[in-house]
Amino acid sequence: MILGGIQLKLTIKDTAKTYLANRIDTTKNLFLATDDGSNKYSKVGGSCAIGDKFQIVATSKQDNDYRIPVDNNQGLHLFTSVGERTFLGSGLTLDFSHNALVLKDDSGILDGAVSVQDADQVLNQTDAEQTAEQKALSQQIC
């Protein structure tokens, strides 16, 4: 999709694709989403994180909020939303460096530690598992 005359493109380095493939099913729909408390997929965040924490979310479902296709060199079914699009410039790349996914654009590093989650697995968590995870993540919220 072209927004403001610019098609959203992401170069995914082979090392990043391998990292993703070892953690999620990359044949699912993948969403490039912020992880700042601003959307249904975000588990962490806070006012200090707005627009500078990202995640790749895998799901077998479609989501009308995440309908902007992100053209990529690895052939992944990757989408983002209008809200996330605000933070993404030209020259997007996803790399794996220093044991973390790194999202960059022409302006520099957007996130040096992009997280990965399988939204389908989250839906299958028990209440006790969700509570334990929220407690652990509460230490990361600013």
Short mmCIF file of C-alpha atoms in Angstrom, two decimals:
data_model
loop_
_atom_site.label_atom_id
_atom_site.label_comp_id
_atom_site.label_asym_id
_atom_site.label_seq_id
_atom_site.Cartn_x
_atom_site.Cartn_y
_atom_site.Cartn_z
CA MET A 1 0.00 0.00 0.00
CA ILE A 2 1.24 3.44 -0.80
CA LEU A 3 0.72 6.10 1.86
CA GLY A 4 1.78 9.63 1.12
CA GLY A 5 3.34 8.42 -2.13
CA ILE A 6 5.76 6.02 -0.37
CA GLN A 7 5.39 2.25 -0.48
CA LEU A 8 6.38 0.61 2.79
CA LYS A 9 9.33 -1.72 2.19
CA LEU A 10 11.41 -3.68 4.69
CA THR A 11 14.68 -5.44 3.96
CA ILE A 12 14.88 -8.49 6.23
CA LYS A 13 18.41 -9.80 6.60
CA ASP A 14 18.86 -13.58 6.41
CA THR A 15 20.00 -13.69 10.05
CA ALA A 16 16.79 -11.95 11.13
CA LYS A 17 14.65 -14.36 9.11
CA THR A 18 16.43 -17.32 10.70
CA TYR A 19 15.88 -15.85 14.17
CA LEU A 20 12.18 -15.35 13.44
CA ALA A 21 11.79 -18.84 11.97
CA ASN A 22 13.26 -20.35 15.16
CA ARG A 23 10.71 -18.56 17.35
CA ILE A 24 7.46 -18.26 15.40
CA ASP A 25 5.68 -19.80 12.44
CA THR A 26 6.69 -17.38 9.70
CA THR A 27 4.01 -18.75 7.36
CA LYS A 28 1.37 -17.06 9.54
CA ASN A 29 0.31 -13.44 9.17
CA LEU A 30 2.99 -11.28 10.76
CA PHE A 31 2.31 -7.83 12.15
CA LEU A 32 4.94 -5.17 12.71
CA ALA A 33 3.42 -3.54 15.78
CA THR A 34 4.56 -1.19 18.48
CA ASP A 35 5.06 -2.64 21.94
CA ASP A 36 4.34 0.50 23.91
CA GLY A 37 0.95 -0.20 25.44
CA SER A 38 -0.93 1.36 22.51
CA ASN A 39 -2.46 -1.75 20.91
CA LYS A 40 -4.04 -5.11 21.67
CA TYR A 41 -0.79 -7.01 21.07
CA SER A 42 1.37 -4.92 23.39
CA LYS A 43 2.25 -6.42 26.74
CA VAL A 44 4.69 -3.78 27.93
CA GLY A 45 5.09 -0.09 27.54
CA GLY A 46 4.38 3.20 29.14
CA SER A 47 4.71 6.82 28.19
CA CYS A 48 8.49 6.57 27.81
CA ALA A 49 8.11 3.78 25.23
CA ILE A 50 5.75 5.40 22.73
CA GLY A 51 6.99 4.73 19.23
CA ASP A 52 10.36 3.26 20.19
CA LYS A 53 9.50 -0.34 21.04
CA PHE A 54 8.41 -2.72 18.31
CA GLN A 55 7.43 -6.36 18.01
CA ILE A 56 6.68 -8.94 15.35
CA VAL A 57 3.38 -10.66 16.10
CA ALA A 58 2.47 -13.95 14.41
CA THR A 59 -1.15 -15.05 14.13
CA SER A 60 -3.25 -17.36 11.99
CA LYS A 61 -5.95 -14.67 11.95
CA GLN A 62 -6.35 -11.53 9.91
CA ASP A 63 -6.72 -8.22 11.71
CA ASN A 64 -8.41 -5.26 10.04
CA ASP A 65 -6.28 -2.90 12.14
CA TYR A 66 -3.15 -4.39 10.57
CA ARG A 67 -3.95 -4.25 6.88
CA ILE A 68 -1.10 -2.17 5.45
CA PRO A 69 1.17 -4.60 3.58
CA VAL A 70 4.89 -4.32 4.21
CA ASP A 71 6.74 -5.37 1.08
CA ASN A 72 9.78 -7.44 2.06
CA ASN A 73 12.55 -9.41 0.40
CA GLN A 74 11.83 -12.64 2.33
CA GLY A 75 8.28 -13.17 1.04
CA LEU A 76 6.71 -12.98 4.50
CA HIS A 77 3.03 -12.05 4.93
CA LEU A 78 3.89 -8.89 6.84
CA PHE A 79 1.50 -6.07 7.70
CA THR A 80 1.37 -2.99 9.88
CA SER A 81 -1.25 -0.44 10.93
CA VAL A 82 -1.80 3.24 10.34
CA GLY A 83 -0.64 3.97 13.91
CA GLU A 84 2.66 2.16 13.47
CA ARG A 85 3.18 3.63 10.01
CA THR A 86 3.70 7.00 11.69
CA PHE A 87 7.00 5.79 13.19
CA LEU A 88 8.37 4.00 10.12
CA GLY A 89 10.48 5.89 7.60
CA SER A 90 12.16 4.91 4.37
CA GLY A 91 15.05 2.47 4.18
CA LEU A 92 13.58 0.03 6.72
CA THR A 93 15.73 -2.94 7.64
CA LEU A 94 15.37 -5.75 10.15
CA ASP A 95 18.64 -7.34 11.19
CA PHE A 96 19.85 -9.68 13.91
CA SER A 97 22.80 -8.28 15.85
CA HIS A 98 24.18 -8.82 19.35
CA ASN A 99 21.52 -11.48 20.02
CA ALA A 100 18.59 -9.15 19.23
CA LEU A 101 16.41 -8.09 16.32
CA VAL A 102 17.25 -4.54 15.26
CA LEU A 103 14.79 -2.36 13.34
CA LYS A 104 16.29 0.62 11.50
CA ASP A 105 15.32 3.15 8.93
CA ASP A 106 17.27 5.93 7.22
CA SER A 107 17.05 8.02 10.41
CA GLY A 108 18.85 5.36 12.50
CA ILE A 109 17.88 2.64 14.97
CA LEU A 110 14.16 2.53 15.76
CA ASP A 111 14.45 -0.41 18.18
CA GLY A 112 17.54 -2.38 19.11
CA ALA A 113 15.57 -5.22 20.70
CA VAL A 114 12.42 -6.01 18.70
CA SER A 115 10.37 -8.63 20.53
CA VAL A 116 8.55 -11.58 18.95
CA GLN A 117 5.30 -13.19 20.01
CA ASP A 118 2.81 -15.74 18.76
CA ALA A 119 -0.61 -14.22 19.43
CA ASP A 120 -2.30 -17.62 18.96
CA GLN A 121 -0.29 -19.06 21.88
CA VAL A 122 -1.16 -16.07 24.08
CA LEU A 123 -4.86 -16.80 23.54
CA ASN A 124 -4.30 -20.31 24.91
CA GLN A 125 -2.59 -19.21 28.14
CA THR A 126 -4.26 -20.03 31.42
CA ASP A 127 -5.21 -17.22 33.81
CA ALA A 128 -2.32 -18.23 36.08
CA GLU A 129 0.15 -18.05 33.18
CA GLN A 130 -1.16 -14.63 32.13
CA THR A 131 -0.90 -13.33 35.70
CA ALA A 132 2.66 -14.62 36.08
CA GLU A 133 3.66 -13.05 32.78
CA GLN A 134 2.06 -9.70 33.67
CA LYS A 135 3.84 -9.71 37.02
CA ALA A 136 7.20 -10.36 35.35
CA LEU A 137 6.58 -7.70 32.72
CA SER A 138 5.46 -5.10 35.26
CA GLN A 139 9.13 -4.62 36.14
CA GLN A 140 9.75 -3.46 32.55
CA ILE A 141 7.02 -0.84 32.35
CA CYS A 142 8.07 2.75 32.76
#
